[in-house]
Coordinates of C-alpha atoms in Angstrom, one line a residue:
M1060 CA 0.0 0.0 0.0
A1061 CA 1.3 3.4 -1.0
L1062 CA 2.3 5.8 1.8
D1063 CA -0.1 8.6 0.8
Q1064 CA 0.7 10.5 4.0
F1065 CA 4.3 10.8 2.9
T1066 CA 3.6 11.9 -0.7
Y1067 CA 5.1 15.3 0.1
V1068 CA 8.4 13.6 1.0
F1069 CA 8.4 11.8 -2.3
V1070 CA 7.7 15.0 -4.2
I1071 CA 10.5 16.8 -2.3
G1072 CA 12.8 13.9 -2.9
T1073 CA 12.0 13.9 -6.6
F1074 CA 12.8 17.6 -6.8
F1075 CA 16.2 17.2 -5.2
A1076 CA 16.9 14.1 -7.4
L1077 CA 16.3 16.2 -10.5
L1078 CA 18.4 19.0 -9.1
D1079 CA 21.2 16.6 -8.3
A1080 CA 21.0 15.2 -11.9
F1081 CA 21.0 18.8 -13.2
N1082 CA 24.1 19.6 -11.2
N1083 CA 25.7 16.4 -12.4
G1084 CA 25.3 17.5 -16.0
A1085 CA 26.4 21.1 -15.3
N1086 CA 29.5 20.0 -13.3
D1087 CA 30.7 16.5 -14.1
V1088 CA 29.5 16.1 -17.7
A1089 CA 30.7 19.6 -18.5
N1090 CA 34.2 18.6 -17.3
A1091 CA 34.1 15.4 -19.3
W1092 CA 33.2 17.3 -22.5
A1093 CA 35.6 20.1 -21.8
T1094 CA 38.5 18.1 -23.3
S1095 CA 36.7 17.7 -26.6
V1096 CA 35.6 21.4 -26.8
S1097 CA 39.0 22.6 -25.6
S1098 CA 40.9 20.8 -28.3
R1099 CA 38.4 22.2 -30.9
S1100 CA 37.6 18.7 -32.2
I1101 CA 33.9 19.4 -31.5
S1102 CA 31.9 22.6 -31.0
Y1103 CA 29.9 23.2 -27.8
R1104 CA 26.6 22.7 -29.6
Q1105 CA 27.7 19.4 -31.1
A1106 CA 28.8 18.4 -27.6
M1107 CA 25.3 19.0 -26.4
I1108 CA 23.8 16.7 -29.0
F1109 CA 26.2 13.8 -28.6
G1110 CA 26.3 14.2 -24.9
T1111 CA 22.5 13.9 -24.7
I1112 CA 22.4 10.8 -26.8
F1113 CA 25.2 8.8 -25.2
E1114 CA 24.5 9.9 -21.6
M1115 CA 21.0 8.3 -22.0
L1116 CA 22.3 5.2 -23.7
G1117 CA 24.9 4.6 -21.0
A1118 CA 22.4 5.3 -18.2
I1119 CA 19.6 3.1 -19.6
T1120 CA 21.8 0.1 -20.6
V1121 CA 24.3 -0.3 -17.8
G1122 CA 23.4 2.5 -15.3
A1123 CA 21.3 0.4 -12.9
R1124 CA 24.3 -1.5 -11.7
T1125 CA 26.1 1.4 -10.0
A1126 CA 22.8 2.6 -8.5
E1127 CA 22.8 -0.5 -6.2
T1128 CA 26.0 0.5 -4.5
I1129 CA 24.8 4.0 -3.6
K1130 CA 21.5 2.6 -2.5
N1131 CA 22.6 -0.3 -0.2
G1132 CA 26.3 -0.3 0.2
I1133 CA 26.7 2.6 2.7
I1134 CA 23.6 2.2 5.0
P1135 CA 22.6 -1.4 5.4
H1136 CA 19.0 -2.2 4.6
A1137 CA 18.3 -3.8 8.0
A1138 CA 19.3 -0.5 9.8
F1139 CA 16.0 1.1 8.9
Q1140 CA 14.0 -1.6 10.7
D1141 CA 11.5 -1.7 7.8
N1142 CA 10.4 1.9 8.5
A1143 CA 9.7 3.2 5.0
G1144 CA 9.0 6.7 6.1
V1145 CA 12.4 7.1 7.8
Q1146 CA 14.1 5.6 4.8
M1147 CA 12.4 8.1 2.4
L1148 CA 13.3 11.0 4.6
A1149 CA 16.9 9.8 4.9
F1150 CA 17.6 9.6 1.2
T1151 CA 15.7 12.9 0.6
C1152 CA 18.0 14.7 3.0
A1153 CA 21.0 13.0 1.3
L1154 CA 19.9 14.3 -2.1
A1155 CA 19.2 17.8 -0.6
G1156 CA 22.6 18.0 1.0
A1157 CA 24.5 16.8 -2.1
S1158 CA 22.6 18.9 -4.6
T1159 CA 22.8 22.1 -2.5
W1160 CA 26.5 21.8 -2.2
V1161 CA 27.2 21.0 -5.9
M1162 CA 24.8 23.8 -7.0
W1163 CA 26.7 26.4 -4.9
C1164 CA 30.0 25.2 -6.3
T1165 CA 28.7 25.2 -9.9
R1166 CA 27.4 28.8 -9.4
H1167 CA 30.9 29.9 -8.4
S1168 CA 32.7 27.8 -11.1
A1169 CA 34.2 25.5 -8.5
H1170 CA 34.5 22.0 -9.8
V1171 CA 33.6 19.2 -7.4
S1172 CA 32.6 15.6 -7.7
S1173 CA 28.9 15.0 -7.6
T1174 CA 29.7 11.3 -6.9
Y1175 CA 31.6 12.0 -3.7
S1176 CA 29.1 14.7 -2.7
L1177 CA 26.2 12.2 -2.7
V1178 CA 28.3 9.5 -1.1
S1179 CA 29.4 11.8 1.7
A1180 CA 25.8 13.1 2.2
V1181 CA 24.5 9.5 2.4
A1182 CA 27.2 8.8 5.1
G1183 CA 26.2 11.9 7.0
V1184 CA 22.5 10.9 6.9
G1185 CA 23.4 7.4 8.0
V1186 CA 25.2 8.8 11.1
A1187 CA 22.2 10.9 12.0
T1188 CA 19.7 8.1 11.4
V1189 CA 21.2 4.8 12.7
G1190 CA 24.5 6.0 14.3
A1191 CA 28.1 5.9 13.1
K1192 CA 28.5 2.2 13.9
Q1193 CA 25.9 1.2 11.4
V1194 CA 27.5 3.0 8.5
Q1195 CA 29.7 0.8 6.4
W1196 CA 33.0 2.6 6.8
G1197 CA 35.2 -0.3 5.6
W1198 CA 35.5 -2.1 2.3
N1199 CA 32.3 -4.2 2.7
D1200 CA 32.9 -6.4 -0.4
G1201 CA 33.7 -3.3 -2.5
K1202 CA 30.5 -1.5 -1.6
G1203 CA 31.5 0.4 1.6
L1204 CA 32.9 3.9 2.0
G1205 CA 36.4 2.6 2.2
A1206 CA 36.1 1.1 -1.3
I1207 CA 34.4 4.2 -2.7
F1208 CA 36.8 6.7 -1.2
S1209 CA 39.8 4.6 -2.4
G1210 CA 38.9 5.9 -5.8
L1211 CA 39.9 9.4 -4.7
V1212 CA 43.5 8.1 -5.1
M1213 CA 43.2 5.2 -7.5
A1214 CA 41.0 6.7 -10.2
P1215 CA 43.2 9.7 -11.1
A1216 CA 46.3 7.6 -10.9
I1217 CA 44.9 4.8 -13.1
S1218 CA 43.5 7.3 -15.6
A1219 CA 46.8 9.1 -15.8
A1220 CA 48.5 5.9 -16.6
F1221 CA 46.0 4.9 -19.2
G1222 CA 46.0 8.3 -20.8
A1223 CA 49.7 8.7 -20.8
T1224 CA 50.1 5.2 -22.3
I1225 CA 47.8 5.9 -25.2
F1226 CA 49.3 9.3 -26.0
M1227 CA 52.8 7.9 -25.8
L1228 CA 51.7 5.3 -28.3
I1229 CA 50.4 8.0 -30.6
K1230 CA 53.6 10.0 -30.1
L1231 CA 55.9 7.1 -30.9
V1232 CA 53.9 5.9 -33.9
V1233 CA 53.0 9.3 -35.4
H1234 CA 54.4 12.5 -33.8
L1235 CA 58.1 11.5 -33.8
R1236 CA 58.1 10.6 -37.5
K1237 CA 59.7 12.9 -40.0
N1238 CA 56.5 12.9 -42.1
P1239 CA 53.8 12.2 -39.5
V1240 CA 50.8 12.9 -41.7
P1241 CA 50.6 9.6 -43.5
W1242 CA 51.3 7.7 -40.3
A1243 CA 48.4 9.5 -38.6
V1244 CA 46.1 8.7 -41.5
Y1245 CA 46.9 5.0 -41.9
S1246 CA 47.2 4.2 -38.2
S1247 CA 43.8 5.7 -37.3
P1248 CA 41.8 2.5 -37.7
F1249 CA 43.7 1.0 -34.8
F1250 CA 42.5 3.8 -32.5
F1251 CA 39.0 3.4 -33.8
L1252 CA 39.3 -0.3 -32.9
I1253 CA 40.3 0.6 -29.3
A1254 CA 37.3 3.1 -28.9
G1255 CA 34.8 0.6 -30.4
T1256 CA 36.1 -2.2 -28.2
V1257 CA 35.8 -0.1 -25.0
C1258 CA 32.3 1.0 -25.8
T1259 CA 31.2 -2.5 -26.6
L1260 CA 32.8 -3.9 -23.5
S1261 CA 30.9 -1.5 -21.4
I1262 CA 27.6 -2.9 -22.7
V1263 CA 28.4 -6.6 -23.0
Y1264 CA 30.9 -7.4 -20.2
K1265 CA 28.7 -7.9 -17.1
G1266 CA 26.2 -5.8 -18.9
S1267 CA 22.9 -4.4 -17.7
P1268 CA 20.8 -6.8 -15.7
N1269 CA 17.8 -5.7 -17.8
L1270 CA 19.6 -7.1 -20.9
G1271 CA 20.8 -10.3 -19.3
L1272 CA 24.2 -10.0 -20.9
N1273 CA 25.9 -10.6 -17.6
K1274 CA 24.8 -14.3 -17.8
K1275 CA 26.6 -14.9 -21.1
P1276 CA 29.8 -17.1 -21.0
G1277 CA 33.3 -15.5 -21.2
W1278 CA 33.9 -16.6 -24.8
Y1279 CA 30.7 -14.9 -25.9
V1280 CA 31.7 -11.7 -24.2
A1281 CA 35.2 -11.8 -25.7
A1282 CA 33.9 -12.6 -29.2
V1283 CA 31.3 -9.9 -29.3
T1284 CA 33.6 -7.3 -27.8
M1285 CA 36.5 -7.9 -30.1
G1286 CA 34.3 -8.5 -33.1
T1287 CA 32.5 -5.2 -32.7
G1288 CA 35.8 -3.3 -32.1
A1289 CA 37.3 -5.0 -35.2
G1290 CA 34.3 -4.1 -37.2
V1291 CA 34.6 -0.4 -36.3
G1292 CA 38.3 -0.5 -37.2
I1293 CA 37.5 -2.2 -40.6
L1294 CA 34.8 0.4 -41.4
A1295 CA 37.3 3.2 -40.5
A1296 CA 39.8 1.6 -42.9
I1297 CA 37.2 1.4 -45.7
F1298 CA 35.5 4.8 -45.4
F1299 CA 37.6 7.0 -43.1
V1300 CA 41.1 6.4 -44.4
P1301 CA 40.3 7.2 -48.1
F1302 CA 38.4 10.3 -47.0
V1303 CA 41.2 11.7 -44.9
D1304 CA 43.8 10.7 -47.5
A1305 CA 42.1 12.8 -50.1
K1306 CA 41.5 15.7 -47.7
V1307 CA 44.8 15.8 -45.8
I1308 CA 47.5 14.0 -47.9
K1309 CA 46.3 15.0 -51.4
K1310 CA 45.1 18.4 -50.0
D1311 CA 42.0 18.2 -52.2
H1312 CA 39.8 21.1 -51.3
G1313 CA 36.9 19.8 -53.3
V1314 CA 36.3 16.9 -50.9
K1315 CA 33.1 17.4 -48.9
W1316 CA 32.2 15.8 -45.6
W1317 CA 29.6 13.5 -47.1
M1318 CA 32.0 12.0 -49.6
F1319 CA 33.2 9.5 -47.0
I1320 CA 30.5 7.2 -48.4
Y1321 CA 32.6 6.8 -51.6
G1322 CA 35.1 4.8 -49.6
P1323 CA 38.0 3.4 -51.7
L1324 CA 36.7 5.2 -54.8
L1325 CA 38.3 8.4 -53.3
F1326 CA 41.7 6.8 -54.0
K1327 CA 40.8 7.0 -57.8
R1328 CA 39.6 10.6 -57.6
P1329 CA 41.3 12.7 -60.3
E1330 CA 44.4 14.6 -59.3
V1331 CA 43.8 18.3 -58.4
A1332 CA 46.2 21.2 -58.3
V1333 CA 48.4 20.9 -55.2
M1334 CA 47.5 23.4 -52.6
D1335 CA 49.8 25.0 -50.1
R1336 CA 47.9 23.5 -47.1
A1337 CA 45.1 21.1 -46.5
N1338 CA 41.6 22.4 -45.9
V1339 CA 41.5 21.6 -42.2
P1340 CA 40.7 23.8 -39.2
N1341 CA 43.3 25.5 -37.0
Y1342 CA 43.5 23.6 -33.7
A1343 CA 45.7 26.1 -31.9
V1344 CA 44.3 26.9 -28.5
V1345 CA 44.9 30.7 -28.6
Q1346 CA 43.8 32.3 -31.8
E1347 CA 43.3 35.9 -32.9
D1348 CA 39.7 37.0 -32.6
S1349 CA 38.4 37.5 -36.1
G1350 CA 36.2 40.5 -36.7
D1351 CA 36.2 42.2 -33.4
E1352 CA 32.9 43.9 -33.1
E1353 CA 32.5 47.3 -31.6
Q1354 CA 31.8 47.0 -27.9
P1355 CA 28.9 48.6 -26.3
Q1356 CA 29.6 51.9 -24.8
A1357 CA 29.6 52.3 -21.0
L1358 CA 29.5 55.3 -18.8
P1359 CA 33.1 56.5 -18.4
S1360 CA 34.6 56.6 -14.9
K1361 CA 38.0 56.4 -13.3
S1362 CA 37.3 53.0 -11.9
S1363 CA 35.6 51.5 -14.9
P1364 CA 36.9 52.9 -18.2
T1365 CA 35.3 52.2 -21.5
P1366 CA 36.8 49.6 -23.9
T1367 CA 37.8 52.5 -26.2
E1368 CA 39.7 54.3 -23.4
S1369 CA 41.5 51.2 -22.2
G1370 CA 42.6 49.9 -25.6
S1371 CA 43.1 46.3 -26.7
N1372 CA 45.2 45.4 -23.6
P1373 CA 42.8 44.8 -20.7
E1374 CA 45.3 46.1 -18.1
K1375 CA 46.7 49.0 -20.1
K1376 CA 46.9 52.1 -18.0
L1377 CA 44.8 55.0 -19.0
D1378 CA 46.7 57.9 -20.5
Q1379 CA 46.2 61.0 -18.3
D1380 CA 47.0 64.6 -19.0
P1381 CA 50.3 65.2 -17.1
E1382 CA 49.1 68.7 -16.2
L1383 CA 46.1 67.2 -14.3
G1384 CA 48.5 65.5 -12.0
E1385 CA 46.3 62.4 -11.7
A1386 CA 47.8 58.9 -11.2
P1387 CA 47.1 56.4 -14.0
V1388 CA 44.1 54.1 -13.3
Q1389 CA 44.5 50.4 -13.7
L1390 CA 41.5 48.0 -14.2
T1391 CA 40.7 45.5 -11.6
Y1392 CA 40.3 41.9 -12.4
K1393 CA 36.5 42.0 -12.2
E1394 CA 36.5 45.0 -14.6
I1395 CA 38.7 43.0 -17.0
Q1396 CA 36.2 40.2 -16.9
A1397 CA 33.3 42.6 -17.4
Q1398 CA 35.0 43.9 -20.5
G1399 CA 35.2 40.4 -21.9
E1400 CA 31.5 39.9 -21.2
R1401 CA 30.6 43.2 -22.9
K1402 CA 32.6 42.0 -25.9
L1403 CA 30.6 38.7 -26.1
H1404 CA 27.3 40.6 -25.6
A1405 CA 28.2 42.9 -28.4
K1406 CA 28.6 39.9 -30.7
L1407 CA 25.3 38.4 -29.5
L1408 CA 23.5 41.7 -30.2
K1409 CA 24.1 41.3 -33.9
K1410 CA 23.0 37.6 -34.1
R1411 CA 19.7 36.5 -35.5
G1412 CA 17.4 34.1 -33.9
P1413 CA 16.2 33.8 -30.3
M1414 CA 19.5 34.6 -28.6
G1415 CA 20.0 37.8 -30.5
W1416 CA 16.4 38.8 -29.9
A1417 CA 16.7 38.1 -26.1
I1418 CA 19.9 40.2 -25.7
R1419 CA 18.4 43.1 -27.6
T1420 CA 15.2 42.9 -25.6
L1421 CA 17.1 43.1 -22.3
R1422 CA 19.2 46.0 -23.6
D1423 CA 16.3 48.0 -24.8
N1424 CA 14.1 47.4 -21.8
P1425 CA 16.1 48.1 -18.6
M1426 CA 14.6 48.1 -15.2
G1427 CA 13.6 51.6 -14.0
P1428 CA 14.4 53.4 -10.8
G1429 CA 13.0 52.2 -7.5
R1430 CA 12.3 48.7 -6.1
I1431 CA 11.1 45.8 -8.2
Y1432 CA 7.6 46.0 -6.7
E1433 CA 7.1 49.4 -8.3
I1434 CA 4.3 49.2 -10.9
H1435 CA 6.5 50.3 -13.8
N1436 CA 9.2 47.8 -12.8
I1437 CA 6.7 45.0 -12.5
R1438 CA 5.5 45.7 -16.1
M1439 CA 9.1 45.9 -17.3
F1440 CA 10.0 42.6 -15.5
L1441 CA 7.1 40.8 -17.2
K1442 CA 8.3 42.2 -20.6
R1443 CA 11.9 41.0 -19.8
L1444 CA 10.9 37.6 -18.5
P1445 CA 10.6 35.7 -21.8
A1446 CA 14.0 37.1 -22.8
M1447 CA 15.5 36.1 -19.5
V1448 CA 14.3 32.5 -20.0
V1449 CA 15.7 32.4 -23.5
C1450 CA 19.1 33.7 -22.2
G1451 CA 19.1 31.1 -19.5
L1452 CA 18.5 28.3 -21.9
L1453 CA 20.8 29.4 -24.8
Y1454 CA 23.5 31.5 -23.3
G1455 CA 25.9 28.6 -22.8
L1456 CA 25.7 27.7 -26.5
H1457 CA 27.1 31.1 -27.4
Y1458 CA 29.8 31.3 -24.6
D1459 CA 33.4 31.7 -25.8
I1460 CA 34.9 28.8 -24.0
H1461 CA 38.4 29.1 -25.5
A1462 CA 38.8 32.7 -24.6
A1463 CA 37.8 32.0 -21.0
Q1464 CA 40.1 28.9 -20.7
S1465 CA 43.3 30.5 -22.1
G1466 CA 43.3 33.1 -19.4
I1467 CA 42.7 36.9 -19.6
A1468 CA 45.6 38.7 -21.3
G1469 CA 47.6 40.9 -19.0
T1470 CA 46.6 39.1 -15.8
P1471 CA 48.6 36.6 -13.7
E1472 CA 46.3 33.8 -14.9
G1473 CA 46.9 34.7 -18.5
E1474 CA 50.7 34.8 -18.0
R1475 CA 50.5 31.4 -16.2
M1476 CA 48.7 29.8 -19.0
A1477 CA 51.0 31.2 -21.6
R1478 CA 54.0 29.6 -19.7
V1479 CA 52.1 26.3 -19.6
Y1480 CA 51.3 26.4 -23.3
A1481 CA 54.9 27.3 -24.2
E1482 CA 56.1 23.9 -22.8
A1483 CA 53.8 21.9 -25.0
K1484 CA 54.9 21.0 -28.5
K1485 CA 52.5 22.0 -31.3
Y1486 CA 51.8 19.4 -33.9
P1487 CA 50.7 20.0 -37.5
N1488 CA 47.0 20.7 -38.0
E1489 CA 46.8 18.0 -40.6
V1490 CA 47.9 15.4 -38.0
E1491 CA 45.6 16.8 -35.4
H1492 CA 42.7 16.8 -37.8
T1493 CA 42.9 13.1 -38.2
Y1494 CA 42.6 12.6 -34.4
S1495 CA 39.8 15.0 -34.2
F1496 CA 37.6 12.3 -35.7
V1497 CA 38.9 9.7 -33.3
Q1498 CA 38.3 12.1 -30.4
I1499 CA 34.7 12.4 -31.3
L1500 CA 34.3 8.7 -30.9
T1501 CA 36.3 8.7 -27.7
A1502 CA 34.2 11.6 -26.4
C1503 CA 31.0 9.7 -27.1
T1504 CA 32.6 6.6 -25.3
A1505 CA 33.4 8.8 -22.3
S1506 CA 29.9 10.2 -22.2
F1507 CA 28.5 6.7 -22.4
A1508 CA 30.8 5.7 -19.6
H1509 CA 29.6 8.7 -17.5
G1510 CA 26.0 7.8 -18.1
A1511 CA 26.7 4.2 -17.0
N1512 CA 28.5 5.2 -13.8
D1513 CA 27.3 8.6 -12.6
I1514 CA 23.5 8.1 -13.2
G1515 CA 23.6 6.0 -10.0
N1516 CA 24.3 9.1 -8.0
S1517 CA 20.8 10.4 -8.4
V1518 CA 18.8 7.4 -9.4
G1519 CA 19.9 5.2 -6.4
P1520 CA 18.4 7.4 -3.7
W1521 CA 15.4 8.3 -5.9
A1522 CA 14.7 4.6 -6.5
V1523 CA 14.8 4.0 -2.8
I1524 CA 12.3 6.9 -2.1
Y1525 CA 10.0 5.8 -4.9
S1526 CA 10.0 2.1 -3.9
A1527 CA 9.4 2.9 -0.2
W1528 CA 6.6 5.3 -1.1
S1529 CA 4.8 3.1 -3.7
T1530 CA 5.1 -0.2 -1.7
G1531 CA 4.7 1.1 1.9
S1532 CA 7.8 -0.9 3.0
A1533 CA 11.5 -0.2 3.2
A1534 CA 13.0 -0.9 -0.2
A1535 CA 14.5 -4.3 -0.6
S1536 CA 18.3 -4.6 -0.9
K1537 CA 17.9 -5.8 -4.5
A1538 CA 15.1 -3.5 -5.5
E1539 CA 15.1 -3.0 -9.3
V1540 CA 15.7 0.5 -10.6
P1541 CA 12.9 1.3 -13.2
I1542 CA 14.0 2.3 -16.7
W1543 CA 11.8 5.4 -16.7
Q1544 CA 13.8 6.8 -13.7
L1545 CA 17.0 6.3 -15.6
A1546 CA 15.6 8.0 -18.6
V1547 CA 14.2 11.0 -16.7
L1548 CA 17.4 11.6 -14.8
S1549 CA 19.7 11.1 -17.8
A1550 CA 17.6 13.7 -19.7
T1551 CA 17.9 16.1 -16.7
I1552 CA 21.7 15.6 -16.8
S1553 CA 21.6 16.7 -20.4
V1554 CA 19.6 19.8 -19.6
G1555 CA 22.2 20.7 -17.0
L1556 CA 25.0 20.3 -19.5
L1557 CA 23.1 22.4 -22.1
T1558 CA 22.1 25.3 -19.9
Y1559 CA 24.8 25.6 -17.2
G1560 CA 27.7 23.5 -18.3
Y1561 CA 29.7 26.4 -19.6
N1562 CA 30.2 27.7 -16.1
I1563 CA 32.4 24.8 -15.3
M1564 CA 33.8 24.1 -18.8
K1565 CA 35.4 27.6 -18.9
V1566 CA 37.7 26.7 -15.9
M1567 CA 38.6 23.2 -17.0
G1568 CA 40.3 21.7 -20.1
N1569 CA 43.0 24.1 -21.2
K1570 CA 43.3 25.5 -17.7
I1571 CA 45.3 22.4 -16.7
T1572 CA 47.5 21.8 -19.8
Y1573 CA 47.6 22.4 -23.5
H1574 CA 45.0 20.5 -25.4
S1575 CA 44.9 19.2 -29.0
P1576 CA 42.9 16.4 -30.7
S1577 CA 45.6 13.8 -30.3
R1578 CA 46.1 14.6 -26.7
G1579 CA 42.3 14.9 -26.1
C1580 CA 41.4 11.5 -27.5
S1581 CA 44.1 10.0 -25.2
M1582 CA 42.7 11.7 -22.2
E1583 CA 39.1 10.7 -22.9
M1584 CA 40.0 7.1 -23.7
G1585 CA 42.1 6.8 -20.5
A1586 CA 39.3 8.2 -18.4
A1587 CA 36.6 6.1 -20.2
I1588 CA 38.5 2.9 -19.6
T1589 CA 39.0 3.7 -15.9
V1590 CA 35.3 4.6 -15.4
L1591 CA 34.2 1.4 -17.0
V1592 CA 36.5 -0.7 -15.0
F1593 CA 35.1 0.8 -11.8
S1594 CA 31.6 0.6 -13.0
Q1595 CA 31.8 -3.1 -13.8
Y1596 CA 32.7 -3.7 -10.2
S1597 CA 29.8 -1.5 -9.0
L1598 CA 32.2 1.1 -7.6
P1599 CA 30.9 4.7 -8.1
V1600 CA 33.9 6.7 -9.2
S1601 CA 34.1 10.4 -10.1
T1602 CA 34.3 10.9 -13.9
S1603 CA 35.8 14.3 -13.1
M1604 CA 38.7 12.7 -11.2
C1605 CA 39.3 10.3 -14.0
I1606 CA 39.4 13.0 -16.8
T1607 CA 41.5 15.2 -14.5
G1608 CA 44.0 12.4 -13.9
A1609 CA 44.2 11.6 -17.6
T1610 CA 44.7 15.2 -18.4
V1611 CA 47.6 15.5 -16.0
G1612 CA 49.1 12.2 -17.3
V1613 CA 49.0 13.4 -20.9
G1614 CA 50.3 16.8 -20.0
L1615 CA 53.4 15.2 -18.3
C1616 CA 54.1 13.4 -21.6
N1617 CA 55.5 16.8 -22.8
G1618 CA 58.6 15.9 -20.7
T1619 CA 58.4 18.6 -18.1
L1620 CA 56.4 19.5 -15.0
K1621 CA 56.0 23.0 -16.3
A1622 CA 53.5 21.8 -19.0
V1623 CA 50.9 21.2 -16.3
N1624 CA 49.2 24.0 -14.3
F1625 CA 49.6 22.3 -10.8
Q1626 CA 48.0 25.3 -9.2
R1627 CA 44.7 24.4 -10.9
V1628 CA 45.2 20.7 -10.0
G1629 CA 45.8 21.6 -6.4
L1630 CA 42.6 23.7 -6.2
L1631 CA 40.7 20.7 -7.7
M1632 CA 42.1 18.3 -5.2
L1633 CA 41.3 20.7 -2.4
S1634 CA 37.7 21.0 -3.6
W1635 CA 37.4 17.2 -3.8
I1636 CA 38.6 16.7 -0.2
A1637 CA 36.4 19.6 1.1
T1638 CA 33.4 18.0 -0.4
I1639 CA 33.5 15.0 1.9
P1640 CA 33.0 16.8 5.2
I1641 CA 30.8 19.7 3.9
A1642 CA 28.3 17.5 2.0
G1643 CA 28.2 15.0 4.8
T1644 CA 27.6 17.7 7.4
I1645 CA 24.7 19.3 5.4
G1646 CA 23.0 15.9 4.8
G1647 CA 23.5 14.8 8.4
V1648 CA 22.3 18.1 10.0
L1649 CA 19.2 18.1 7.9
M1650 CA 18.3 14.5 8.8
G1651 CA 19.1 15.1 12.5
L1652 CA 16.8 18.2 12.6
F1653 CA 13.9 16.5 10.8
L1654 CA 14.1 13.2 12.6
N1655 CA 14.4 14.6 16.1
A1656 CA 12.3 17.8 15.7
P1657 CA 9.8 18.3 18.6
H1658 CA 6.2 17.8 17.7
F1659 CA 2.7 17.4 19.2

């Protein structure tokens, strides 16, 4: 019998489960896709599309397995004494504590692990509910806090080793050659084979209980996995190699993207005039801004000069008349950031479509004097509200990620990133272009792996709340996670990535080390392999920690510690460690207050 008297608890728990999934997309998924966007292999909008598709696939097919660890491995089922109401309240408070902390961090562009936030909140709730002795602090067959928190050290280290190994393989096979372009083209099927194998392995090897693939014999798993990977490699050799050969080696500017369907026929394509360079994008991290638009004028003042007064250098001191005897004025860091935002807004003002309309509407309809409850301000607010909604949904799609990542020129951050970039060798665009296609596949694999692993963060507690509410008894230790819950939360993760992911992506990726497609695909593949290994053993691991570890590992392959921004890495590690006591305290305090509150 459903617990109708606790329907409000179920509704509140559902809200915080959705908020936790939203934060997961805005924080963890944004960090996972930051590598692809940073290396210019894929645009931010394309990342949204592929991220949505593969997050949902990973969550629905293999996501239920990691949900079981979050649900039952930390607080034992018997500790609730079959009190469904207390169990609902416990996991609602855990979701509230974790989602509140991650939301605050995301708002302030502080990257944290949503996995460890929820695990810590569940532990805090467990202490407040059943006492510290009942919480599984040890290994507990790989499901206790000891096993989960061991990933804090193991996951980055393992990811760094995998990422560095893959990149060193690319470096030895391709980058160190005198003529690396042909080597890059003709060795690419091998890396497609690796990506296809890992993606298939995540589905087949101990696959989703709903598919029953975990009951297949070992030879079946090996045959299907290797067969699918080999098939991807063969398809790459048939269709991808001739396409890139014509575009990169022959430098045929007449080759269009859809001509890959010609396959080997492209080898017989008539010879064309040899061009100076292949028609490939520029993958350099720092590029000159083409077509700088005139920036909107601001009211001049000593503390906040207009862009025209300050010139192209953000920290250039204003020229004052010597006869006035005034000291030169230097912009503050916040003023420099405001100039960058004004420059972006000036570009958006000239765009067509919903975003351009929204920016122009907000510019032409400013709030008037007085409080917001003044009649004229209420009318103006209602007029601005549709534009505010559009900006909230679409602003991230137009954000200049690369400008934010490379640091602001003239500031200590910009100088630091320039020193880091100087230590990384730049490889030809023709070579990097080949690996940009491989990185798209590895990015999709990493997104699939994230959906498989991190969907358990939100769906595990939510499944407990729903099961207890709908059945009237504490959820069984092996309660099945409904597919519809996986689908809803994976879609919510995608919404978080779409609308708010830029807030985290701008401080990741190139803020750690120099990115390029060949480096990026190594990072993503190393992280994906690590996440899948942990997921197959039902150990929730932070995707953020994996991709960060792989990024550092690949950065060290430049041969010097100076190629990695260890200040950013140190801040990341500090935020990871701080998450454990803060999220645990929030969840535990909430549970303690509600559970022990005085009442009539």
